[in-house]
Amino acid sequence: MSTETQSIRQKLATYLAQLPPPAVLKLASGLEREKLRGTTGLPYEMILSGLRPLLASLRGARPGKPDPLRQFCRPFEDLLIDGDDDGRRQGSIARGTVMRVWAWLEEELLPDALPDLTRRIIDHTLKGDSVALEAAVSVLHASAAQAILTATDAARSNAERRKQLEQRLGGEAGMDDAREIGAVLSIAAPMLALQAELPKRIDNFTDDMVTALRDAYIETSETFPNEALYLPFMVMNRLEEPSQILRFVRKVAHQRNDVVISRSELAIFGETLLAEMDEIARRLHARRAGQADLEPMLEDVRRFAQLSRGFASEIDLHRNSEWGQRVLAGRARVSAAVAQEMSRFETELIRALPFHQIGQYGRGGPMKPDLAKGPDRAREERMRACLRFVSGMTPICESLGAQSHCRSVRQQIEAHIGTYEDKLLEELRVAQGAARVNAQNFLETVAGFYEALGESGQAEVLRRRGRVAMGN
């Protein structure tokens, strides 16, 4: 891809990301319709490739009529992820691999059959012949699965062919993705049936849903023992709480004991959750305090806490077991990273809300707000970020074992703000000129700090007290 084309794609993706969901759905539906009709003159694939990550994040069924490529992707659409992370797990397929695999089918694996199948799918779609369409799509899935699996298996035993194939598919990860696409397509029928039975996003994995997955898994594993794992992987990606997939594991294993489950055929789902927790803990441990944006860190901590709580609630986790030790080690590393980051917050607050000493009493003498100049906006914004982090940590710190440190830091912050607030109001009553203006600005800064802490009511009380102090 040329630099210019890549730049155009990035600008297009940025623009599309700003569209509201109804506009995204309408645009995708219109493009797919015109593409099926054979209308020329539009860069369909460029636009649709920018829309697909947005469409994947929306709830509910996709409107419009799927084109052959979308029909090809339907069995594994829940497994698609953005990016090309070489460290990704089984059961995830990079979205960028799809077009490389489709081109491989068109040009090499199915050069005669694929054009005929795509024409049939388009014709049956436009005519509304659902029976014939389903048959054609089924043939597409079966033909592609056989061709992909045969080619990738052959490449594994031929070093030169493997090298060529990896170059075509985007490296070793791309070849692995292609193999997974072929595996999922080989069980397309049960994948599509289970997709239709379950919601697109699952807030709570109920016992009825767990039973539906178990039945589909057991039935599929009788014929495709290795590929059947993609059924629970698909469901796992639909869960708001990924750890709820352990309910399925419990039901199949008839056990809650983590030691027994970790040695079962379905241990991969526990390992998948633990691998994500390990990666988050590693990433947080490698951070340098004060050197990066706090928002991504908070998202990582929230995700770790979510997985940690869910893991411990869905199965019986023993402290001395392998899985129990990994969870505890991860919590310790995350807690240490959080403590290190938060240890600088009080210093940041003192810089954002400075005092200066009154008289000649030494270091322990009385202090009052330094109003020689107004708030430093850079320090103010850094402190707001710190306070948003504290607010975000408050409901999750206990699950990380960091509640003592979080509580201590929050109490120190609130004490400093409270003292500063009282003394600032005293100064506001008597200050004149530039000092009065600076005091008003600092009062708004303190109100903003309360809002960042999630204390909007306290911020409004402070503003009212400020107006009284100024005699308004």
GROMACS .gro file of C-alpha atoms in nm:
model
  472
    1MET     CA    1   0.000   0.000   0.000
    2SER     CA    2   0.145   0.338  -0.100
    3THR     CA    3   0.200   0.612   0.157
    4GLU     CA    4  -0.059   0.829  -0.017
    5THR     CA    5  -0.322   0.553  -0.012
    6GLN     CA    6  -0.250   0.479   0.352
    7SER     CA    7  -0.290   0.849   0.435
    8ILE     CA    8  -0.624   0.861   0.254
    9ARG     CA    9  -0.743   0.554   0.445
   10GLN     CA   10  -0.643   0.708   0.778
   11LYS     CA   11  -0.823   1.035   0.699
   12LEU     CA   12  -1.130   0.841   0.585
   13ALA     CA   13  -1.130   0.629   0.904
   14THR     CA   14  -1.105   0.945   1.115
   15TYR     CA   15  -1.400   1.101   0.934
   16LEU     CA   16  -1.614   0.785   0.952
   17ALA     CA   17  -1.545   0.749   1.325
   18GLN     CA   18  -1.725   1.081   1.379
   19LEU     CA   19  -2.050   0.958   1.221
   20PRO     CA   20  -2.342   0.872   1.452
   21PRO     CA   21  -2.446   0.503   1.455
   22PRO     CA   22  -2.761   0.553   1.240
   23ALA     CA   23  -2.551   0.721   0.970
   24VAL     CA   24  -2.293   0.439   0.983
   25LEU     CA   25  -2.566   0.177   0.935
   26LYS     CA   26  -2.733   0.372   0.655
   27LEU     CA   27  -2.406   0.432   0.470
   28ALA     CA   28  -2.296   0.067   0.496
   29SER     CA   29  -2.637  -0.058   0.381
   30GLY     CA   30  -2.639   0.178   0.083
   31LEU     CA   31  -2.287   0.089  -0.024
   32GLU     CA   32  -2.354  -0.285  -0.003
   33ARG     CA   33  -2.676  -0.244  -0.202
   34GLU     CA   34  -2.507  -0.050  -0.482
   35LYS     CA   35  -2.212  -0.288  -0.483
   36LEU     CA   36  -2.450  -0.582  -0.531
   37ARG     CA   37  -2.619  -0.400  -0.819
   38GLY     CA   38  -2.283  -0.354  -0.987
   39THR     CA   39  -2.282   0.025  -0.968
   40THR     CA   40  -1.934   0.149  -1.057
   41GLY     CA   41  -1.736   0.461  -0.969
   42LEU     CA   42  -1.714   0.425  -0.590
   43PRO     CA   43  -1.422   0.293  -0.379
   44TYR     CA   44  -1.651   0.044  -0.206
   45GLU     CA   45  -1.387  -0.162  -0.029
   46MET     CA   46  -1.195   0.139   0.099
   47ILE     CA   47  -1.507   0.289   0.258
   48LEU     CA   48  -1.646  -0.040   0.388
   49SER     CA   49  -1.311  -0.135   0.544
   50GLY     CA   50  -1.331   0.187   0.743
   51LEU     CA   51  -1.690   0.114   0.847
   52ARG     CA   52  -1.646  -0.248   0.957
   53PRO     CA   53  -1.479  -0.179   1.296
   54LEU     CA   54  -1.758   0.071   1.371
   55LEU     CA   55  -2.028  -0.175   1.267
   56ALA     CA   56  -1.874  -0.445   1.485
   57SER     CA   57  -1.917  -0.225   1.793
   58LEU     CA   58  -2.290  -0.169   1.736
   59ARG     CA   59  -2.560  -0.381   1.894
   60GLY     CA   60  -2.835  -0.554   1.700
   61ALA     CA   61  -2.855  -0.710   1.357
   62ARG     CA   62  -2.688  -0.542   1.061
   63PRO     CA   63  -2.936  -0.396   0.811
   64GLY     CA   64  -2.897  -0.432   0.437
   65LYS     CA   65  -2.815  -0.721   0.207
   66PRO     CA   66  -2.476  -0.887   0.261
   67ASP     CA   67  -2.245  -0.907  -0.039
   68PRO     CA   68  -2.038  -1.224  -0.104
   69LEU     CA   69  -1.744  -1.102   0.107
   70ARG     CA   70  -1.969  -1.033   0.405
   71GLN     CA   71  -2.131  -1.374   0.363
   72PHE     CA   72  -1.783  -1.528   0.359
   73CYS     CA   73  -1.698  -1.354   0.690
   74ARG     CA   74  -2.022  -1.422   0.878
   75PRO     CA   75  -1.910  -1.744   1.056
   76PHE     CA   76  -1.599  -1.576   1.202
   77GLU     CA   77  -1.711  -1.212   1.226
   78ASP     CA   78  -1.726  -1.231   1.608
   79LEU     CA   79  -1.359  -1.333   1.617
   80LEU     CA   80  -1.230  -1.033   1.419
   81ILE     CA   81  -1.008  -0.783   1.598
   82ASP     CA   82  -0.850  -0.457   1.487
   83GLY     CA   83  -0.474  -0.440   1.445
   84ASP     CA   84  -0.211  -0.702   1.368
   85ASP     CA   85  -0.078  -0.793   1.712
   86ASP     CA   86   0.156  -1.090   1.677
   87GLY     CA   87   0.090  -1.184   2.040
   88ARG     CA   88  -0.283  -1.237   2.001
   89ARG     CA   89  -0.448  -1.553   2.121
   90GLN     CA   90  -0.624  -1.842   1.953
   91GLY     CA   91  -0.980  -1.749   1.862
   92SER     CA   92  -0.896  -1.401   1.734
   93ILE     CA   93  -0.839  -1.304   1.371
   94ALA     CA   94  -0.690  -0.975   1.253
   95ARG     CA   95  -0.940  -0.785   1.041
   96GLY     CA   96  -0.665  -0.693   0.796
   97THR     CA   97  -0.607  -1.060   0.712
   98VAL     CA   98  -0.954  -1.104   0.561
   99MET     CA   99  -0.886  -0.920   0.235
  100ARG     CA  100  -0.553  -1.097   0.190
  101VAL     CA  101  -0.724  -1.435   0.230
  102TRP     CA  102  -1.007  -1.332  -0.005
  103ALA     CA  103  -0.754  -1.224  -0.271
  104TRP     CA  104  -0.569  -1.554  -0.221
  105LEU     CA  105  -0.892  -1.744  -0.288
  106GLU     CA  106  -0.970  -1.534  -0.595
  107GLU     CA  107  -0.626  -1.552  -0.753
  108GLU     CA  108  -0.490  -1.890  -0.653
  109LEU     CA  109  -0.707  -2.130  -0.455
  110LEU     CA  110  -1.048  -2.094  -0.624
  111PRO     CA  111  -0.985  -1.889  -0.941
  112ASP     CA  112  -1.273  -2.054  -1.131
  113ALA     CA  113  -1.518  -2.149  -0.856
  114LEU     CA  114  -1.514  -1.825  -0.655
  115PRO     CA  115  -1.630  -1.589  -0.935
  116ASP     CA  116  -1.916  -1.830  -1.014
  117LEU     CA  117  -2.017  -1.854  -0.646
  118THR     CA  118  -2.007  -1.478  -0.599
  119ARG     CA  119  -2.230  -1.428  -0.905
  120ARG     CA  120  -2.479  -1.681  -0.771
  121ILE     CA  121  -2.482  -1.519  -0.427
  122ILE     CA  122  -2.542  -1.175  -0.582
  123ASP     CA  123  -2.819  -1.306  -0.808
  124HIS     CA  124  -2.999  -1.493  -0.530
  125THR     CA  125  -2.965  -1.192  -0.297
  126LEU     CA  126  -3.115  -0.949  -0.550
  127LYS     CA  127  -3.398  -1.191  -0.634
  128GLY     CA  128  -3.473  -1.257  -0.268
  129ASP     CA  129  -3.438  -1.636  -0.311
  130SER     CA  130  -3.334  -1.724   0.045
  131VAL     CA  131  -3.322  -2.102  -0.009
  132ALA     CA  132  -3.091  -2.081  -0.309
  133LEU     CA  133  -2.883  -1.812  -0.134
  134GLU     CA  134  -2.832  -2.029   0.173
  135ALA     CA  135  -2.720  -2.319  -0.046
  136ALA     CA  136  -2.474  -2.104  -0.240
  137VAL     CA  137  -2.328  -1.956   0.077
  138SER     CA  138  -2.291  -2.304   0.225
  139VAL     CA  139  -2.094  -2.415  -0.082
  140LEU     CA  140  -1.877  -2.103  -0.054
  141HIS     CA  141  -1.792  -2.179   0.310
  142ALA     CA  142  -1.720  -2.548   0.247
  143SER     CA  143  -1.511  -2.482  -0.066
  144ALA     CA  144  -1.307  -2.206   0.098
  145ALA     CA  145  -1.251  -2.412   0.413
  146GLN     CA  146  -1.119  -2.711   0.223
  147ALA     CA  147  -0.897  -2.499  -0.002
  148ILE     CA  148  -0.748  -2.294   0.283
  149LEU     CA  149  -0.684  -2.587   0.515
  150THR     CA  150  -0.531  -2.800   0.237
  151ALA     CA  151  -0.299  -2.516   0.129
  152THR     CA  152  -0.187  -2.421   0.482
  153ASP     CA  153  -0.128  -2.784   0.579
  154ALA     CA  154   0.086  -2.834   0.268
  155ALA     CA  155   0.285  -2.518   0.341
  156ARG     CA  156   0.374  -2.639   0.691
  157SER     CA  157   0.582  -2.923   0.546
  158ASN     CA  158   0.743  -2.713   0.271
  159ALA     CA  159   0.973  -2.437   0.393
  160GLU     CA  160   0.984  -2.251   0.061
  161ARG     CA  161   0.608  -2.261   0.015
  162ARG     CA  162   0.556  -2.152   0.374
  163LYS     CA  163   0.781  -1.850   0.320
  164GLN     CA  164   0.588  -1.751   0.006
  165LEU     CA  165   0.256  -1.793   0.180
  166GLU     CA  166   0.364  -1.590   0.483
  167GLN     CA  167   0.473  -1.309   0.249
  168ARG     CA  168   0.134  -1.316   0.082
  169LEU     CA  169  -0.073  -1.330   0.400
  170GLY     CA  170   0.119  -1.081   0.612
  171GLY     CA  171   0.371  -1.295   0.796
  172GLU     CA  172   0.342  -1.592   1.030
  173ALA     CA  173   0.050  -1.432   1.214
  174GLY     CA  174  -0.134  -1.386   0.885
  175MET     CA  175  -0.085  -1.750   0.796
  176ASP     CA  176  -0.213  -1.853   1.139
  177ASP     CA  177  -0.516  -1.630   1.084
  178ALA     CA  178  -0.584  -1.792   0.748
  179ARG     CA  179  -0.567  -2.134   0.913
  180GLU     CA  180  -0.819  -2.021   1.176
  181ILE     CA  181  -1.050  -1.882   0.905
  182GLY     CA  182  -1.043  -2.218   0.733
  183ALA     CA  183  -1.111  -2.399   1.060
  184VAL     CA  184  -1.410  -2.180   1.144
  185LEU     CA  185  -1.551  -2.209   0.793
  186SER     CA  186  -1.542  -2.588   0.829
  187ILE     CA  187  -1.802  -2.554   1.109
  188ALA     CA  188  -1.989  -2.264   0.952
  189ALA     CA  189  -2.333  -2.420   0.997
  190PRO     CA  190  -2.321  -2.459   1.379
  191MET     CA  191  -2.143  -2.121   1.411
  192LEU     CA  192  -2.421  -1.944   1.220
  193ALA     CA  193  -2.693  -2.132   1.408
  194LEU     CA  194  -2.550  -2.035   1.747
  195GLN     CA  195  -2.497  -1.673   1.635
  196ALA     CA  196  -2.865  -1.653   1.544
  197GLU     CA  197  -2.973  -1.803   1.876
  198LEU     CA  198  -2.774  -1.569   2.103
  199PRO     CA  199  -2.782  -1.188   2.135
  200LYS     CA  200  -2.510  -0.985   1.967
  201ARG     CA  201  -2.402  -0.849   2.307
  202ILE     CA  202  -2.465  -1.060   2.617
  203ASP     CA  203  -2.501  -0.866   2.942
  204ASN     CA  204  -2.561  -1.179   3.146
  205PHE     CA  205  -2.472  -1.531   3.031
  206THR     CA  206  -2.783  -1.710   3.155
  207ASP     CA  207  -2.813  -2.082   3.219
  208ASP     CA  208  -3.027  -2.124   2.907
  209MET     CA  209  -2.755  -1.963   2.697
  210VAL     CA  210  -2.487  -2.174   2.863
  211THR     CA  211  -2.689  -2.487   2.788
  212ALA     CA  212  -2.733  -2.384   2.422
  213LEU     CA  213  -2.356  -2.339   2.387
  214ARG     CA  214  -2.281  -2.667   2.564
  215ASP     CA  215  -2.519  -2.862   2.340
  216ALA     CA  216  -2.380  -2.704   2.023
  217TYR     CA  217  -2.023  -2.763   2.139
  218ILE     CA  218  -2.077  -3.129   2.228
  219GLU     CA  219  -2.260  -3.201   1.902
  220THR     CA  220  -1.996  -3.024   1.689
  221SER     CA  221  -1.703  -3.184   1.871
  222GLU     CA  222  -1.824  -3.529   1.770
  223THR     CA  223  -1.734  -3.448   1.408
  224PHE     CA  224  -1.489  -3.159   1.446
  225PRO     CA  225  -1.319  -3.206   1.787
  226ASN     CA  226  -1.053  -2.940   1.732
  227GLU     CA  227  -1.266  -2.681   1.554
  228ALA     CA  228  -1.555  -2.698   1.806
  229LEU     CA  229  -1.357  -2.468   2.038
  230TYR     CA  230  -1.443  -2.175   1.810
  231LEU     CA  231  -1.805  -2.190   1.928
  232PRO     CA  232  -1.720  -2.084   2.287
  233PHE     CA  233  -1.459  -1.841   2.154
  234MET     CA  234  -1.732  -1.675   1.949
  235VAL     CA  235  -1.961  -1.652   2.250
  236MET     CA  236  -1.679  -1.525   2.472
  237ASN     CA  237  -1.633  -1.227   2.240
  238ARG     CA  238  -2.002  -1.139   2.281
  239LEU     CA  239  -1.990  -1.135   2.661
  240GLU     CA  240  -1.983  -0.804   2.845
  241GLU     CA  241  -1.807  -0.999   3.123
  242PRO     CA  242  -1.562  -1.233   2.943
  243SER     CA  243  -1.504  -1.436   3.258
  244GLN     CA  244  -1.862  -1.561   3.235
  245ILE     CA  245  -1.739  -1.808   2.971
  246LEU     CA  246  -1.620  -2.009   3.272
  247ARG     CA  247  -1.987  -2.089   3.336
  248PHE     CA  248  -1.976  -2.295   3.017
  249VAL     CA  249  -1.649  -2.456   3.124
  250ARG     CA  250  -1.803  -2.547   3.461
  251LYS     CA  251  -2.106  -2.698   3.293
  252VAL     CA  252  -1.900  -2.920   3.064
  253ALA     CA  253  -1.640  -3.015   3.327
  254HIS     CA  254  -1.898  -3.057   3.607
  255GLN     CA  255  -1.645  -2.886   3.835
  256ARG     CA  256  -1.578  -2.548   3.999
  257ASN     CA  257  -1.230  -2.641   4.123
  258ASP     CA  258  -0.963  -2.437   3.941
  259VAL     CA  259  -0.705  -2.715   3.968
  260VAL     CA  260  -0.932  -2.965   3.792
  261ILE     CA  261  -1.045  -2.713   3.529
  262SER     CA  262  -0.686  -2.605   3.456
  263ARG     CA  263  -0.610  -2.964   3.351
  264SER     CA  264  -0.919  -3.010   3.135
  265GLU     CA  265  -0.961  -2.973   2.758
  266LEU     CA  266  -1.128  -2.636   2.814
  267ALA     CA  267  -0.844  -2.489   3.022
  268ILE     CA  268  -0.764  -2.263   2.727
  269PHE     CA  269  -1.047  -2.027   2.828
  270GLY     CA  270  -0.903  -1.977   3.174
  271GLU     CA  271  -0.559  -1.939   3.019
  272THR     CA  272  -0.695  -1.678   2.778
  273LEU     CA  273  -0.829  -1.467   3.064
  274LEU     CA  274  -0.507  -1.508   3.263
  275ALA     CA  275  -0.293  -1.420   2.961
  276GLU     CA  276  -0.477  -1.090   2.923
  277MET     CA  277  -0.437  -1.020   3.295
  278ASP     CA  278  -0.065  -1.106   3.276
  279GLU     CA  279  -0.018  -0.869   2.982
  280ILE     CA  280  -0.199  -0.583   3.158
  281ALA     CA  281   0.010  -0.638   3.473
  282ARG     CA  282   0.331  -0.643   3.268
  283ARG     CA  283   0.234  -0.326   3.083
  284LEU     CA  284   0.149  -0.140   3.402
  285HIS     CA  285   0.462  -0.260   3.581
  286ALA     CA  286   0.678  -0.126   3.294
  287ARG     CA  287   0.530   0.226   3.317
  288ARG     CA  288   0.728   0.511   3.464
  289ALA     CA  289   0.524   0.715   3.710
  290GLY     CA  290   0.420   1.053   3.573
  291GLN     CA  291   0.551   0.981   3.224
  292ALA     CA  292   0.234   0.880   3.040
  293ASP     CA  293  -0.137   0.957   3.005
  294LEU     CA  294  -0.336   0.834   3.304
  295GLU     CA  295  -0.655   0.755   3.110
  296PRO     CA  296  -0.516   0.445   2.931
  297MET     CA  297  -0.368   0.330   3.262
  298LEU     CA  298  -0.706   0.361   3.433
  299GLU     CA  299  -0.869   0.164   3.151
  300ASP     CA  300  -0.608  -0.109   3.195
  301VAL     CA  301  -0.664  -0.119   3.572
  302ARG     CA  302  -1.042  -0.135   3.525
  303ARG     CA  303  -1.006  -0.419   3.277
  304PHE     CA  304  -0.774  -0.609   3.511
  305ALA     CA  305  -1.014  -0.560   3.803
  306GLN     CA  306  -1.307  -0.678   3.590
  307LEU     CA  307  -1.123  -0.995   3.484
  308SER     CA  308  -0.988  -1.059   3.833
  309ARG     CA  309  -1.328  -1.026   4.001
  310GLY     CA  310  -1.497  -1.235   3.736
  311PHE     CA  311  -1.235  -1.510   3.745
  312ALA     CA  312  -1.262  -1.544   4.122
  313SER     CA  313  -1.643  -1.540   4.121
  314GLU     CA  314  -1.700  -1.796   3.844
  315ILE     CA  315  -1.478  -2.076   3.974
  316ASP     CA  316  -1.326  -2.176   4.307
  317LEU     CA  317  -0.981  -2.019   4.293
  318HIS     CA  318  -0.728  -2.161   4.540
  319ARG     CA  319  -0.446  -1.942   4.667
  320ASN     CA  320  -0.184  -2.213   4.626
  321SER     CA  321  -0.292  -2.336   4.282
  322GLU     CA  322  -0.112  -2.232   3.963
  323TRP     CA  323  -0.402  -2.012   3.851
  324GLY     CA  324  -0.448  -1.870   4.200
  325GLN     CA  325  -0.080  -1.776   4.221
  326ARG     CA  326  -0.093  -1.605   3.880
  327VAL     CA  327  -0.396  -1.398   3.981
  328LEU     CA  328  -0.235  -1.295   4.310
  329ALA     CA  329   0.094  -1.210   4.140
  330GLY     CA  330  -0.089  -0.999   3.883
  331ARG     CA  331  -0.284  -0.815   4.152
  332ALA     CA  332   0.039  -0.741   4.339
  333ARG     CA  333   0.205  -0.595   4.029
  334VAL     CA  334  -0.098  -0.383   3.939
  335SER     CA  335  -0.137  -0.263   4.297
  336ALA     CA  336   0.232  -0.166   4.310
  337ALA     CA  337   0.205   0.025   3.981
  338VAL     CA  338  -0.104   0.211   4.106
  339ALA     CA  339   0.065   0.296   4.437
  340GLN     CA  340   0.375   0.425   4.259
  341GLU     CA  341   0.166   0.643   4.027
  342MET     CA  342  -0.053   0.783   4.306
  343SER     CA  343   0.242   0.857   4.534
  344ARG     CA  344   0.314   1.175   4.336
  345PHE     CA  345  -0.044   1.310   4.341
  346GLU     CA  346  -0.011   1.509   4.666
  347THR     CA  347   0.300   1.684   4.533
  348GLU     CA  348   0.115   1.767   4.209
  349LEU     CA  349  -0.171   1.911   4.416
  350ILE     CA  350   0.059   2.131   4.622
  351ARG     CA  351   0.206   2.270   4.300
  352ALA     CA  352  -0.138   2.331   4.150
  353LEU     CA  353  -0.276   2.497   4.468
  354PRO     CA  354   0.028   2.671   4.617
  355PHE     CA  355   0.049   2.824   4.965
  356HIS     CA  356   0.303   3.072   5.092
  357GLN     CA  357   0.412   3.134   5.450
  358ILE     CA  358   0.298   3.434   5.654
  359GLY     CA  359   0.544   3.616   5.879
  360GLN     CA  360   0.871   3.491   6.033
  361TYR     CA  361   0.757   3.176   6.210
  362GLY     CA  362   0.972   2.918   6.035
  363ARG     CA  363   0.841   2.622   5.841
  364GLY     CA  364   0.560   2.555   6.085
  365GLY     CA  365   0.413   2.903   6.061
  366PRO     CA  366   0.072   3.001   5.923
  367MET     CA  367   0.009   2.972   5.548
  368LYS     CA  368  -0.226   3.131   5.299
  369PRO     CA  369  -0.294   3.078   4.926
  370ASP     CA  370  -0.028   3.230   4.702
  371LEU     CA  371  -0.223   3.478   4.489
  372ALA     CA  372   0.076   3.656   4.337
  373LYS     CA  373  -0.021   3.498   4.007
  374GLY     CA  374  -0.310   3.298   3.871
  375PRO     CA  375  -0.339   2.919   3.830
  376ASP     CA  376  -0.079   2.741   3.618
  377ARG     CA  377  -0.305   2.582   3.357
  378ALA     CA  378  -0.062   2.300   3.273
  379ARG     CA  379  -0.033   2.200   3.640
  380GLU     CA  380  -0.409   2.237   3.679
  381GLU     CA  381  -0.478   1.998   3.391
  382ARG     CA  382  -0.225   1.745   3.521
  383MET     CA  383  -0.396   1.755   3.859
  384ARG     CA  384  -0.739   1.712   3.704
  385ALA     CA  385  -0.609   1.397   3.534
  386CYS     CA  386  -0.475   1.274   3.870
  387LEU     CA  387  -0.810   1.336   4.038
  388ARG     CA  388  -1.004   1.161   3.762
  389PHE     CA  389  -0.772   0.866   3.819
  390VAL     CA  390  -0.843   0.872   4.194
  391SER     CA  391  -1.217   0.888   4.127
  392GLY     CA  392  -1.196   0.597   3.883
  393MET     CA  393  -0.990   0.389   4.126
  394THR     CA  394  -1.227   0.434   4.421
  395PRO     CA  395  -1.484   0.165   4.325
  396ILE     CA  396  -1.227  -0.094   4.208
  397CYS     CA  397  -0.931  -0.058   4.445
  398GLU     CA  398  -1.056  -0.325   4.686
  399SER     CA  399  -1.051  -0.597   4.420
  400LEU     CA  400  -0.684  -0.513   4.360
  401GLY     CA  401  -0.586  -0.511   4.727
  402ALA     CA  402  -0.500  -0.141   4.697
  403GLN     CA  403  -0.782   0.001   4.905
  404SER     CA  404  -0.559   0.117   5.192
  405HIS     CA  405  -0.328   0.319   4.970
  406CYS     CA  406  -0.612   0.461   4.758
  407ARG     CA  407  -0.803   0.564   5.070
  408SER     CA  408  -0.495   0.728   5.220
  409VAL     CA  409  -0.415   0.926   4.906
  410ARG     CA  410  -0.775   1.040   4.866
  411GLN     CA  411  -0.788   1.155   5.230
  412GLN     CA  412  -0.465   1.352   5.187
  413ILE     CA  413  -0.599   1.517   4.872
  414GLU     CA  414  -0.934   1.604   5.028
  415ALA     CA  415  -0.763   1.745   5.338
  416HIS     CA  416  -0.536   1.969   5.131
  417ILE     CA  417  -0.822   2.090   4.909
  418GLY     CA  418  -1.043   2.152   5.213
  419THR     CA  419  -0.775   2.359   5.388
  420TYR     CA  420  -0.698   2.551   5.070
  421GLU     CA  421  -1.069   2.614   5.008
  422ASP     CA  422  -1.126   2.765   5.355
  423LYS     CA  423  -0.822   2.991   5.337
  424LEU     CA  424  -0.901   3.093   4.980
  425LEU     CA  425  -1.248   3.208   5.082
  426GLU     CA  426  -1.090   3.416   5.360
  427GLU     CA  427  -0.859   3.581   5.106
  428LEU     CA  428  -1.145   3.634   4.862
  429ARG     CA  429  -1.324   3.852   5.120
  430VAL     CA  430  -1.033   4.097   5.151
  431ALA     CA  431  -0.827   4.065   4.832
  432GLN     CA  432  -0.811   4.356   4.590
  433GLY     CA  433  -0.706   4.406   4.229
  434ALA     CA  434  -0.505   4.132   4.064
  435ALA     CA  435  -0.504   3.920   4.381
  436ARG     CA  436  -0.884   3.916   4.381
  437VAL     CA  437  -0.895   3.810   4.017
  438ASN     CA  438  -0.642   3.536   4.086
  439ALA     CA  439  -0.845   3.422   4.389
  440GLN     CA  440  -1.158   3.394   4.173
  441ASN     CA  441  -0.965   3.188   3.918
  442PHE     CA  442  -0.826   2.960   4.188
  443LEU     CA  443  -1.175   2.913   4.329
  444GLU     CA  444  -1.292   2.787   3.989
  445THR     CA  445  -0.986   2.562   3.975
  446VAL     CA  446  -1.077   2.406   4.311
  447ALA     CA  447  -1.438   2.360   4.195
  448GLY     CA  448  -1.305   2.182   3.887
  449PHE     CA  449  -1.095   1.957   4.108
  450TYR     CA  450  -1.406   1.858   4.305
  451GLU     CA  451  -1.581   1.774   3.976
  452ALA     CA  452  -1.285   1.563   3.866
  453LEU     CA  453  -1.318   1.372   4.195
  454GLY     CA  454  -1.684   1.306   4.118
  455GLU     CA  455  -1.804   1.559   4.378
  456SER     CA  456  -2.017   1.789   4.160
  457GLY     CA  457  -2.238   1.884   4.456
  458GLN     CA  458  -1.936   2.000   4.656
  459ALA     CA  459  -1.820   2.205   4.356
  460GLU     CA  460  -2.152   2.391   4.341
  461VAL     CA  461  -2.145   2.454   4.718
  462LEU     CA  462  -1.799   2.606   4.680
  463ARG     CA  463  -1.911   2.833   4.397
  464ARG     CA  464  -2.202   2.958   4.608
  465ARG     CA  465  -1.970   3.022   4.903
  466GLY     CA  466  -1.741   3.211   4.670
  467ARG     CA  467  -2.019   3.437   4.552
  468VAL     CA  468  -2.110   3.512   4.915
  469ALA     CA  469  -1.748   3.587   5.002
  470MET     CA  470  -1.723   3.834   4.714
  471GLY     CA  471  -2.044   4.002   4.829
  472ASN     CA  472  -2.242   3.903   4.517
   0.00000   0.00000   0.00000
